[in-house]
Every structure is written in C-alpha cells, then in structure tokens.
XYZ file of C-alpha atoms in Angstrom:
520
model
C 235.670 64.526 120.902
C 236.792 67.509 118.971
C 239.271 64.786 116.666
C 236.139 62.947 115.983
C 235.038 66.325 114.100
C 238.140 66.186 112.039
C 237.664 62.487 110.371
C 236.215 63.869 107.401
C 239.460 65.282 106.757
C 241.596 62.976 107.323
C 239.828 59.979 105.866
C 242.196 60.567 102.734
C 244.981 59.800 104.516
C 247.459 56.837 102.881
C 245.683 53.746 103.808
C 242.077 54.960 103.789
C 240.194 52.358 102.088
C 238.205 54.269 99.290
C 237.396 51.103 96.852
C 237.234 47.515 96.800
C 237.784 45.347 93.735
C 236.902 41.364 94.308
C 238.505 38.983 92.455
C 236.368 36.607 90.785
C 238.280 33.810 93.213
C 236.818 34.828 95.997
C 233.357 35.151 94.289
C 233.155 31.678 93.210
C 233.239 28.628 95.007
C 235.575 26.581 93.385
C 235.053 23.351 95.917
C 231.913 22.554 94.410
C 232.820 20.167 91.446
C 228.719 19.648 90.942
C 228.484 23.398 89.726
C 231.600 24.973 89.080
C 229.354 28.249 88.360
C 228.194 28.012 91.991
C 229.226 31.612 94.298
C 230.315 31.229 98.179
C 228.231 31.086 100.341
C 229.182 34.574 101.714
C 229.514 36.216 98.607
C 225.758 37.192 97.962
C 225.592 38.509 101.683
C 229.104 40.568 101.536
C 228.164 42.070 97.597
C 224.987 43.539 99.616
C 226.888 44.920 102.622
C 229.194 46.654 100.499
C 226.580 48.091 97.638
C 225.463 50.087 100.423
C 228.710 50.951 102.337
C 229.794 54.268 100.735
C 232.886 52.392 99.464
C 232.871 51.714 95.486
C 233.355 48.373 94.691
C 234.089 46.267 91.951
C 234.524 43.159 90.786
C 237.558 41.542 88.116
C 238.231 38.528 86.336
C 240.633 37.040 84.286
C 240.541 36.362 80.278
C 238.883 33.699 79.310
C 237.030 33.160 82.026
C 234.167 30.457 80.889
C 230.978 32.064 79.714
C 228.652 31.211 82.332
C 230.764 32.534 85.327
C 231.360 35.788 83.040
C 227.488 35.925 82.983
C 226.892 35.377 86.141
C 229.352 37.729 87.636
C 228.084 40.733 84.960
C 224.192 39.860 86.658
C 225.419 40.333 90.230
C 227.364 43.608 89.028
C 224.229 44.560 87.635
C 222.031 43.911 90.837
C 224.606 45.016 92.971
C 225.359 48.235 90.860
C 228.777 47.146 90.609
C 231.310 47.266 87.478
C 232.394 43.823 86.022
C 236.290 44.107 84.550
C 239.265 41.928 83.408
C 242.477 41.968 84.586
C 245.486 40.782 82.421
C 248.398 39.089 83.626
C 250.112 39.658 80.593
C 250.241 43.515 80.937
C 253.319 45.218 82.023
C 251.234 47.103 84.670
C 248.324 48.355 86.265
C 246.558 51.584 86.180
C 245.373 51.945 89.340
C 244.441 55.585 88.191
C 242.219 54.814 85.285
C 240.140 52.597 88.203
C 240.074 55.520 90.212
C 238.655 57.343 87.176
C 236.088 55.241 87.053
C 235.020 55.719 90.679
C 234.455 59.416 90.986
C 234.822 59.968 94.995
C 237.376 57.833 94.508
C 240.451 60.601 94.860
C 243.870 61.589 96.136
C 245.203 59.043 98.740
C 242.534 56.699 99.266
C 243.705 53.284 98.916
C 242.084 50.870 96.511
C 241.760 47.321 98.512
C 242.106 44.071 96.292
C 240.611 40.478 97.635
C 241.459 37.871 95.828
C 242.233 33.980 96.701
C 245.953 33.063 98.204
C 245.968 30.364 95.221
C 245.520 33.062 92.471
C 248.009 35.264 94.337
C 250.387 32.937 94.355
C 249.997 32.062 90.388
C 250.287 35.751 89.518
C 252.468 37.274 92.304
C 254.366 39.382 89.418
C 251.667 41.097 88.325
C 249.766 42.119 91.808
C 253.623 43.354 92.141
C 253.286 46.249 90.144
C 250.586 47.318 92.236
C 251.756 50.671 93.759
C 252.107 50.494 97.830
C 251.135 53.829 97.981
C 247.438 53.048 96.662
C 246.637 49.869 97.141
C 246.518 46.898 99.359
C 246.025 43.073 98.767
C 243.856 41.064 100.722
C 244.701 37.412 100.558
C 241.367 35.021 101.212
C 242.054 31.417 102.433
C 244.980 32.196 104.909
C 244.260 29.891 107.710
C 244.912 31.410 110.920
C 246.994 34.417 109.854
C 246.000 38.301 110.113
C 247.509 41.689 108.504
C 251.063 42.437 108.706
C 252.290 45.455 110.294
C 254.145 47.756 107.171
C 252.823 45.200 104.979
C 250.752 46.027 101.745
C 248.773 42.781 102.357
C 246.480 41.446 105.038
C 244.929 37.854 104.957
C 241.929 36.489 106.028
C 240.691 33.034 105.963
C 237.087 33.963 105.742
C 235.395 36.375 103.560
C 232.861 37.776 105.900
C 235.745 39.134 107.926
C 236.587 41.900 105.043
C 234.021 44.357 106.915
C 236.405 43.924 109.989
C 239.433 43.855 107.841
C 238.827 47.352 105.955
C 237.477 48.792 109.602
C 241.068 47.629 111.145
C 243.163 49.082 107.978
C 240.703 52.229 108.244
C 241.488 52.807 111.743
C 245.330 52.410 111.262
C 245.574 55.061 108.618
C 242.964 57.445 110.462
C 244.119 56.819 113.942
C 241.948 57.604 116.979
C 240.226 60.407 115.214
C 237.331 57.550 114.025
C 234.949 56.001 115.952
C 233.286 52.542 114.958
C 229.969 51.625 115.590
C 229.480 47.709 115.780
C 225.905 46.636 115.230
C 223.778 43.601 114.793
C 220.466 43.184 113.788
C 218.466 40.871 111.042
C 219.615 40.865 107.428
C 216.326 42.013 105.955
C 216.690 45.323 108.812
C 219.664 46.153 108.066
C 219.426 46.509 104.653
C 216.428 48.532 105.109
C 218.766 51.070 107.341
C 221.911 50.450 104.404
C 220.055 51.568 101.205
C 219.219 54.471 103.181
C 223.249 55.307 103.903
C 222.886 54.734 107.574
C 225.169 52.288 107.535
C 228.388 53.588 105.424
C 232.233 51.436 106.338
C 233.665 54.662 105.094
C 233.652 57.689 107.735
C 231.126 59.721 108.030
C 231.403 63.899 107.825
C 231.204 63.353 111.534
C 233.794 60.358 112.315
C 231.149 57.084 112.424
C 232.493 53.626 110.744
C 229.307 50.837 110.931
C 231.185 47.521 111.128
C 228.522 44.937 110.521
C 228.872 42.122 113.813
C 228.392 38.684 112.921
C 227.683 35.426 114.734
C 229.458 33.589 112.174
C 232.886 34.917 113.262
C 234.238 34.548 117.115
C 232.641 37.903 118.789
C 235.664 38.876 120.773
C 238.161 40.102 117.884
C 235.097 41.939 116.243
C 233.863 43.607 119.838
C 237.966 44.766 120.529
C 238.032 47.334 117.304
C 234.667 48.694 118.327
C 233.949 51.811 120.395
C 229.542 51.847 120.124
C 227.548 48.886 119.956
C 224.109 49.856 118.203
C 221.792 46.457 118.512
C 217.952 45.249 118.225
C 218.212 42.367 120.438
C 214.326 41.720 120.165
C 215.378 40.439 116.631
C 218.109 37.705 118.173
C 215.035 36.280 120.737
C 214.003 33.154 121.071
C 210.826 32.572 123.685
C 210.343 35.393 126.472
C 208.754 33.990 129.905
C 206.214 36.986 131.211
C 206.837 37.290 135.211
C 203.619 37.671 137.737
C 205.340 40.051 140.041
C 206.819 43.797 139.057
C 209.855 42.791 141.517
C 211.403 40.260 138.966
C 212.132 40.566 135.593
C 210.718 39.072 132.661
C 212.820 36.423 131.679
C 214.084 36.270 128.000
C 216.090 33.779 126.115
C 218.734 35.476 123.349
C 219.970 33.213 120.536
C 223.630 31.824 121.250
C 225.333 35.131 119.523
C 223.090 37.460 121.447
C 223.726 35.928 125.123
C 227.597 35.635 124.057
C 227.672 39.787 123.034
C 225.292 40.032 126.146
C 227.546 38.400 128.397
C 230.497 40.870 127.024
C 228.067 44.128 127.375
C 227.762 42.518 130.854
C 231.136 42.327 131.662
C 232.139 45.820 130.116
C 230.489 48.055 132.199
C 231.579 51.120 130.703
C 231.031 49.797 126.538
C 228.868 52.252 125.346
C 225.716 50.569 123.967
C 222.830 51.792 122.107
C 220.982 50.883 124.424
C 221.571 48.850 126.973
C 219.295 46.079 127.835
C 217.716 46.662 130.598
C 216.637 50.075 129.158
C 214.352 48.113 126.227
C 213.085 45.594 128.140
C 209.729 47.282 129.080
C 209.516 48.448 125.563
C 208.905 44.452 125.272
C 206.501 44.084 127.732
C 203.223 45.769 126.809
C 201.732 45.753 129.734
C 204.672 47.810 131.770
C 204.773 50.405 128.969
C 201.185 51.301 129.662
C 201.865 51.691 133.095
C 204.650 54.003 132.496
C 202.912 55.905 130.083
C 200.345 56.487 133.725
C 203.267 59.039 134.589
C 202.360 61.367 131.728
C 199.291 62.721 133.637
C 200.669 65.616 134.926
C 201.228 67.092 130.941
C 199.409 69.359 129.425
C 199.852 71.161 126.564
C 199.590 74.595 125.404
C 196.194 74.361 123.570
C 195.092 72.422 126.865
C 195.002 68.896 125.449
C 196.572 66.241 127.546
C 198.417 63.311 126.163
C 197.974 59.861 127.740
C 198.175 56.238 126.899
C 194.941 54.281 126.825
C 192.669 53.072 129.295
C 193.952 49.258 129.907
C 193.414 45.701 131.433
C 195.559 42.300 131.917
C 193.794 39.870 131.383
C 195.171 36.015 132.085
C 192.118 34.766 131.226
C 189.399 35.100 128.833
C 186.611 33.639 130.181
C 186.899 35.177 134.347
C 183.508 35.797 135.675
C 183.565 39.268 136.418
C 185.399 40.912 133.211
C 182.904 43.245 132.521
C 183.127 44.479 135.610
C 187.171 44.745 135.168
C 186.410 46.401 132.288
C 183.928 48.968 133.504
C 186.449 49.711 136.461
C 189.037 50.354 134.081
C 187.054 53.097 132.118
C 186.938 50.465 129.379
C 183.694 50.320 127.070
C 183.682 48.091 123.408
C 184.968 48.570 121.060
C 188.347 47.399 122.165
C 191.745 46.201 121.210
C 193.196 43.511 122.385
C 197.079 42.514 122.457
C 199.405 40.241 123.597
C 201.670 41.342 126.806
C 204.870 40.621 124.630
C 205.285 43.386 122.910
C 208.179 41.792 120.240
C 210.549 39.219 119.823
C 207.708 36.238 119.123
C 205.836 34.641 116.583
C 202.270 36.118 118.154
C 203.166 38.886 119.585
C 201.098 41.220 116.961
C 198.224 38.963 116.573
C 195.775 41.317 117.629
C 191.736 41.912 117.882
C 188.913 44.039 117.783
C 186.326 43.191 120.268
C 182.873 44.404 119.993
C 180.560 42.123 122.444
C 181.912 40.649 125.540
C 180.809 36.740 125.229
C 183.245 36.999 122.072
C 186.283 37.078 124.686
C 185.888 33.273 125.531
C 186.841 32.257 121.894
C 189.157 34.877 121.316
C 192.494 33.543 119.900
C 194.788 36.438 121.090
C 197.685 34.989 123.298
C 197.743 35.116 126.920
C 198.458 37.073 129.012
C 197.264 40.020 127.231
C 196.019 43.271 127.873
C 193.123 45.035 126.506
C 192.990 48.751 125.533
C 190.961 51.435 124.926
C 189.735 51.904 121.389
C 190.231 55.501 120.077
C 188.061 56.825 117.507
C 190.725 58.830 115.654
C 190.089 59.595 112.534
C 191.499 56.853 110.723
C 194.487 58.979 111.538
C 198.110 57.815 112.990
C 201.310 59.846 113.624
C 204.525 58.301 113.935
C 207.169 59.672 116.328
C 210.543 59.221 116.177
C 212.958 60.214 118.793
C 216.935 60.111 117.532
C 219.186 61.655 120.274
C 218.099 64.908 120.758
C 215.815 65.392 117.879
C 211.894 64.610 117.315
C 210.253 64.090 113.850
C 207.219 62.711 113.172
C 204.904 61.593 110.164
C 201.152 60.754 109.442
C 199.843 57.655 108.743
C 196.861 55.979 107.264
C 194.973 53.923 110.454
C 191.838 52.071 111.432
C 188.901 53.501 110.932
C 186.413 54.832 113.546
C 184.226 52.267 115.538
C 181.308 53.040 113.466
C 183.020 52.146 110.526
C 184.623 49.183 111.990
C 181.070 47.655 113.032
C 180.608 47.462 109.143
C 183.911 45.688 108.482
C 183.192 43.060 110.990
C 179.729 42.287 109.743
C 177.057 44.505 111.201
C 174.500 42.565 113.327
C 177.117 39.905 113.845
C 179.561 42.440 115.125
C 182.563 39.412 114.542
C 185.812 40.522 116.401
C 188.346 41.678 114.064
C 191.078 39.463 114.399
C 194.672 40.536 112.394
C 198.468 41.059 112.259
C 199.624 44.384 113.053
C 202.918 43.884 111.198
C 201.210 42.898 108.174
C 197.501 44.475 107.744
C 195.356 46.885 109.720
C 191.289 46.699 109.471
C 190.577 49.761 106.836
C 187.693 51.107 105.529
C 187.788 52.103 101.932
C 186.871 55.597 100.446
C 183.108 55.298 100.429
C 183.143 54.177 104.262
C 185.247 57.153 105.675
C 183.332 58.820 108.653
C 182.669 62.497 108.737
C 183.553 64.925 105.140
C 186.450 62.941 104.255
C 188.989 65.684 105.167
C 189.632 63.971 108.874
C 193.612 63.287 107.833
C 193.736 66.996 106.999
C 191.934 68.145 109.866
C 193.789 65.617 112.812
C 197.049 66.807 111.033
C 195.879 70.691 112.126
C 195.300 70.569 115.769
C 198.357 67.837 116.186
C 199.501 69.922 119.586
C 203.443 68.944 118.429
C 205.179 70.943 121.346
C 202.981 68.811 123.683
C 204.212 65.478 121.954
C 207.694 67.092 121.836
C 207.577 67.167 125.981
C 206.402 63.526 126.175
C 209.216 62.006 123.807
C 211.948 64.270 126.060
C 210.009 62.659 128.998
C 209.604 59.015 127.759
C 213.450 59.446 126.973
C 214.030 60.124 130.744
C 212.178 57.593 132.076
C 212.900 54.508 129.785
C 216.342 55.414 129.189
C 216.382 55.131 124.965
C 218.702 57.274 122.706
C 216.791 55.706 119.506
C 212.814 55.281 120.221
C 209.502 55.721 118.206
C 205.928 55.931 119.488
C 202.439 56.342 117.694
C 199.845 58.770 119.025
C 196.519 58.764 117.498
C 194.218 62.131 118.660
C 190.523 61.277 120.463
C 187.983 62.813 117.722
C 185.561 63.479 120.664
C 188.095 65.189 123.747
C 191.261 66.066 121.739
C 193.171 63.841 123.779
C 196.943 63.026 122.618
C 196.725 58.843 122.968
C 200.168 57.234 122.830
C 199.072 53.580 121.734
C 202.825 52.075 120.762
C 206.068 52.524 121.619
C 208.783 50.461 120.015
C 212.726 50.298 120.252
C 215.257 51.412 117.265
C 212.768 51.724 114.755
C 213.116 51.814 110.703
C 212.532 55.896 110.690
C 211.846 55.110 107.190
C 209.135 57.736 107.071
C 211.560 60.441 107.606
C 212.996 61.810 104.574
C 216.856 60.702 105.038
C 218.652 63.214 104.339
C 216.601 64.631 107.612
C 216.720 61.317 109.699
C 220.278 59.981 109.376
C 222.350 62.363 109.891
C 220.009 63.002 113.071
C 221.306 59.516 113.254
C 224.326 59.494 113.435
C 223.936 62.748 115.703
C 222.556 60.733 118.371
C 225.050 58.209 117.983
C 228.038 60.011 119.042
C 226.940 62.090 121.309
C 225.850 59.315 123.019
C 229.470 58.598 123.129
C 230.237 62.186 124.210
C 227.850 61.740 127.401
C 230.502 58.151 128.178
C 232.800 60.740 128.662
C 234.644 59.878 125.747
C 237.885 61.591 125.063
C-alpha cells in the first residue's frame, strides 16, 4: 500500500473537498408551515458529523433573512463552532479566497463544496455562476433520483444525510486509488465520543483513512460499494440474544434490520475487510465463553513470576439448586463474590450486577439468568484498563471497588445485604476514610503492575479471539500478586488514552489490517 502513504500529499489535488458552506435552504425545513423557524430533521445530526470531520464548515444566508431564523442559525454556528455569513445575490462575484482566508488549513487546491436547495439554485443560478470551477463545487439538495455528473461542477442529492457519501465519492475522484475509506456504524452518542477526539476525520488522514459515516436511513448497497474497511460495534445494533446450552452451536443473536442487511453483505463478501468480523466478537458477548478462554492463559508467567489469569467462575441457571455451595467450593469459589449475567452486551440487563456475601441471599438475587459467578479479588480498589489497537498496547489506572472488608461496611455490616448495581453507571466505592491499608494502595498496585506480562496476554488474547481493536481490565490479587483479567470488551472508547497517543495507533491498526487482506 505504498500509494496509501502518499494521500497526505495528494489530498490537495483539484477536487479535494477542504470546506463546506450550507446554505441556509438546506438548514431549514421550509415544509413545515406550523414553524417556519423549524431545521430538517437531518440537519442537527449532519452539523455534528461535520464539526468533527476535519473539514471546515460553514454556514450562509441570504439578506434579510427574518430574525428568528438569523438567530437560530448564529446559535447552531455557535454550538457547532461554525461561522454564520451572508451571501449577496446582488454582488458581481464571489471571493472564494477571502472564505478560504477565513479557514486557515483551508489552502491551495482544495475545493470549497456548496449545498444548497435545487429551488434556491434555480432562483440565483447567475450568481452560483461566478463561482470558479477550479475551487468549488455545488451540491444541489432535493434532486429526486439523480447523482453527480461526470466533468460537472455540481452533484445532486435528494437527501441531506447522503453529503458524507457525496464528499467521500468527489474525494475519491480527485485522489484516486491512493485513499482508502473506512465505512463504520455504531450509535450516535459513540460515535461522537470517537469524533471529538479526531478519530473520525472525512478528510484524509497523514496516512490515507476517509471515515464515511454508514447509515440505515439510506439503501446500504451504494454506501458499502465506495468503501474499502468496514469498522462496526454490532453489539450496539442488537436486539435480544438467545444463550445456547451446548458449546457446539452458537448463541443466537437478533441484529436490528440495518445490521442483518450489512451482515448479510459482510456475509456474502468474503474477502470485505471488516473490523472485525462477527464471529470473532461473539464470545466477547458471551461471558461465560470468555472465562473459559481466558483458562488458556495458564501456561504464562511473567518475569517477576506472577501469573495472570481470569477468575475462578460458575454458571449458574439457577439460583436456588441444592448443592451450590458445593459448586462453589469445587470451583475454588469462597464469598465475597460477583455475580453477572452470561450476556456480556447488547441488552438492557446485561450489567446488572451483584455482590454476594452469604449464600441463602442467592435465592432472591435479581441478577438475570443464566449467569455466572466470579471470584472476588481484593485489589486494592485498583483497576487498569488495557487497550489493544493493532499492534500496540496502552493501558491506564482506574479507580475500583474496594476490598471485601470494606465492602462488608457498604452493604450494612451484620446484615451483609448483597450489593446489587449497574456496572455502566456506578461501582460500590468506599470513600476516603474507608480505604484499606495506608492509603497509598493506587500508588503501590501501579508499581509492581508486571506490564511485559500483560503485554504477552493482549498479543495472546489477540490470537485466540481474533480482534484488531480490544480492551480488557486486570485488577492485581493484594494477597498472591496474581494478574486477574476480569473484562474483556470489543472496540472500546480508548478514551483514557491521551489521543494524540491512541488514534493515530488507531488508525495504525486500521490499515494494516488492510495490508494483512493483501491489499494492493
């Protein structure tokens, strides 16, 4: 992929897209006589793709445009950190320059892209006229069933959440094959956590990546054709997952309508490169075959001569079986422990979660079945986050739950309550004056981390599962040293990571993902 290298370069080629100005016609939705102030219903959703798309973009209006539309327009410029200006069909030209000027990456050939409604083309076609070719293109919204023309300055669409696709496809034209685009889908609220990072930019990358948002509300196929990577986190698009009793079938999991359509095409395409494919995450959903994956690390050891391990663990289908402390016993299990639903993600329940401390408190327990229950590690109140991204390994620490001697208080000391929570939301802490030991545990764990130990299970855990973009949480015994991996989790946030580390580590492991497809 040595062209891929050279992208940077020529991303100011004539064509490039390096700024987008939106008319305030395709802001505003003009079919809604109640409240003529009212914005599309894709507006609000596109003005947040492209705040974080490495593109500047802007948005015009005409003069005399009423004062509540001017208002409104000048607050989503403001939360969108966009500029607000007016365009006048009266003047003789336009500088497309003094815009430039304004955007300061914004240089030599890169192409300025205007959207704006066919209607308020078509009133002032003389003045979008003296646009220059050269630097500009017109996008005309509201063009039923058309698409760009070849040679042409303009392009039409006939929705506005194609404009992602639109500036991808006019990208690609002017850079040729020397670009790669990365489709992916995931929830709104995710992947603006990954965009206000820069993960996501529309403009190449330094190393030849284009993110094209996918979205359901378009037909797939015409988005999937000008992709080369698809980069997903299908456990956001699921709907129910049915656990299987037997390790010789799969689990079986229901996608919503837009997942099973791009998982029938993944299906079909053999050779689409995929971050990752499905199969490969699917134990990553299913707690209880991660933990017995996580068996195979028995055979690591590390330097300092601590081993690293997941927990002790049990399924359990049913709370109140007769001989569960005997399960428990034969599985090296003693309360404290922790007890979690078997799906891992993708659910309403799947991280409601408990702390058991007495075993007649299992018959009442509201965790969801089937579950399994794990080994409680006194660790410090200390967590560290791995994340794997390709090739490379980072990691941070974490505030955690306390030690079990601390958790006893929080649950109400004689009464010894389980501990019943949301992982995703709150953990069971203790606060300062309840810390066990000196207080200096978080500085002391953080010491005897053995990180070239954790460094060979990530590089093994990649083997085995088959992820390019995984984390996992270790937590370290206080009493044996013992490196416990209690989580491991698909395409996670990184956010931990300072960013100018962790994305372009990112996008690293992105193409050379591609590279190993045998990509030209």
């Amino acid at each position: 992929m040595e062209g891929v290298a050279n992208a940077n370069a020529n991303a100011n080629a004539n064509g490039v897209i390096g700024g987008v100005i939106l008319d305030e016609s395709v802001v505003f939705d003009d079919d809604d006589e109640s409240n003529p102030s009212s914005l599309r219903p894709a507006a609000e959703p596109l003005l947040r793709k492209l705040r974080y798309s490495a593109i500047p973009t802007a948005i015009s209006y005409r003069l005399g445009l009423s004062s509540p539309k001017l208002n409104l327009l000048k607050r989503m410029g403001t939360l969108y950190s966009m500029e607000c200006f007016s365009l006048d069909p009266s003047s003789s030209s336009i500088d497309v320059d003094s815009i430039k000027l304004a955007w300061p990456d914004v240089r030599g050939r890169r192409t300025i892209l205007f959207l704006l409604s066919s209607n308020n083309y078509h009133n002032n076609q003389l003045f979008f006229h003296k646009l220059p070719n050269s630097t500009s293109h017109i996008a005309l919204l509201n063009v039923e069933g058309a698409s760009a023309c070849e040679g042409s300055s303009i392009v039409y669409i006939n929705k506005l959440e194609e404009l992602p696709l639109t500036i991808c496809r006019l990208n690609r034209k002017a850079i040729g094959n020397n670009v790669v685009t990365v489709g992916y889908v995931m929830k709104p609220s995710r992947e603006e956590d990954f965009a206000k990072r820069g993960a996501f930019p529309l403009y190449p990358t330094h190393n030849g990546l284009m993110f094209l948002p996918l979205t359901f509300e378009l037909p797939l196929l015409p988005q999937l054709q000008e992709v080369d990577i698809i980069l997903h986190k299908a456990t956001d698009e699921i709907i129910s997952i049915e656990l299987s009793n037997s390790a010789e079938f799969p689990n079986k999991i229901a996608y919503t309508n837009g997942m099973q359509e791009l998982k029938r095409y993944m299906d079909h395409h053999i050779d689409c490169c995929v971050i990752d494919p499905l199969n490969n995450i699917y134990p990553v959903l299913d707690r209880l075959k991660i933990q017995h994956i996580l068996l195979g690390l028995e055979n690591l050891e590390g330097a300092s001569g601590c081993v690293i391990r997941g927990p002790h663990f049990l399924e359990v289908h049913d709370y109140k079986e007769p001989d569960l402390i005997e399960r428990l016993s034969g599985a090296k299990l003693s309360l404290p422990c922790i007890v979690k639903p078997q799906v891992a993600c993708g659910v309403a329940d799947a991280h409601n979660m408990a702390i058991v401390f007495k075993v007649e408190d299992f018959k009442d327990l509201k965790v969801p079945l089937p579950a399994v229950i794990q080994e409680y590690v006194d660790h410090s109140s200390t967590l560290y986050k791995f994340y794997v991204l390709g090739e490379k390994v980072f990691y941070a620490v974490k505030k955690s739950t306390p030690n079990a001697d601390i958790l006893i208080k929080l649950s109400g000391g004689h009464e010894l309550k389980p501990l019943v929570f949301d992982s995703l939301k709150s953990l069971p802490t203790a606060t300062g004056n309840q810390q066990s030991g000196d207080g200096n545990c978080s500085k002391g764990s953080n010491e005897h981390i053995d990180h070239g130990l954790v460094t060979e299970a990530a590089k093994w855990l990649k083997r085995s599962v088959g992820l390019t973009i995984f984390g996992f949480d270790v937590v370290i015994h206080e009493g044996s040293g013992d490196h416990v991996i209690v989580d491991v989790n698909y395409l996670p946030s990184f956010k931990e990571v300072p960013e100018e580390v962790a994305i372009p580590a990112f996008w690293d492991a992105i193409k050379k993902k591609l590279e190993s497809k045998g990509a030209p």
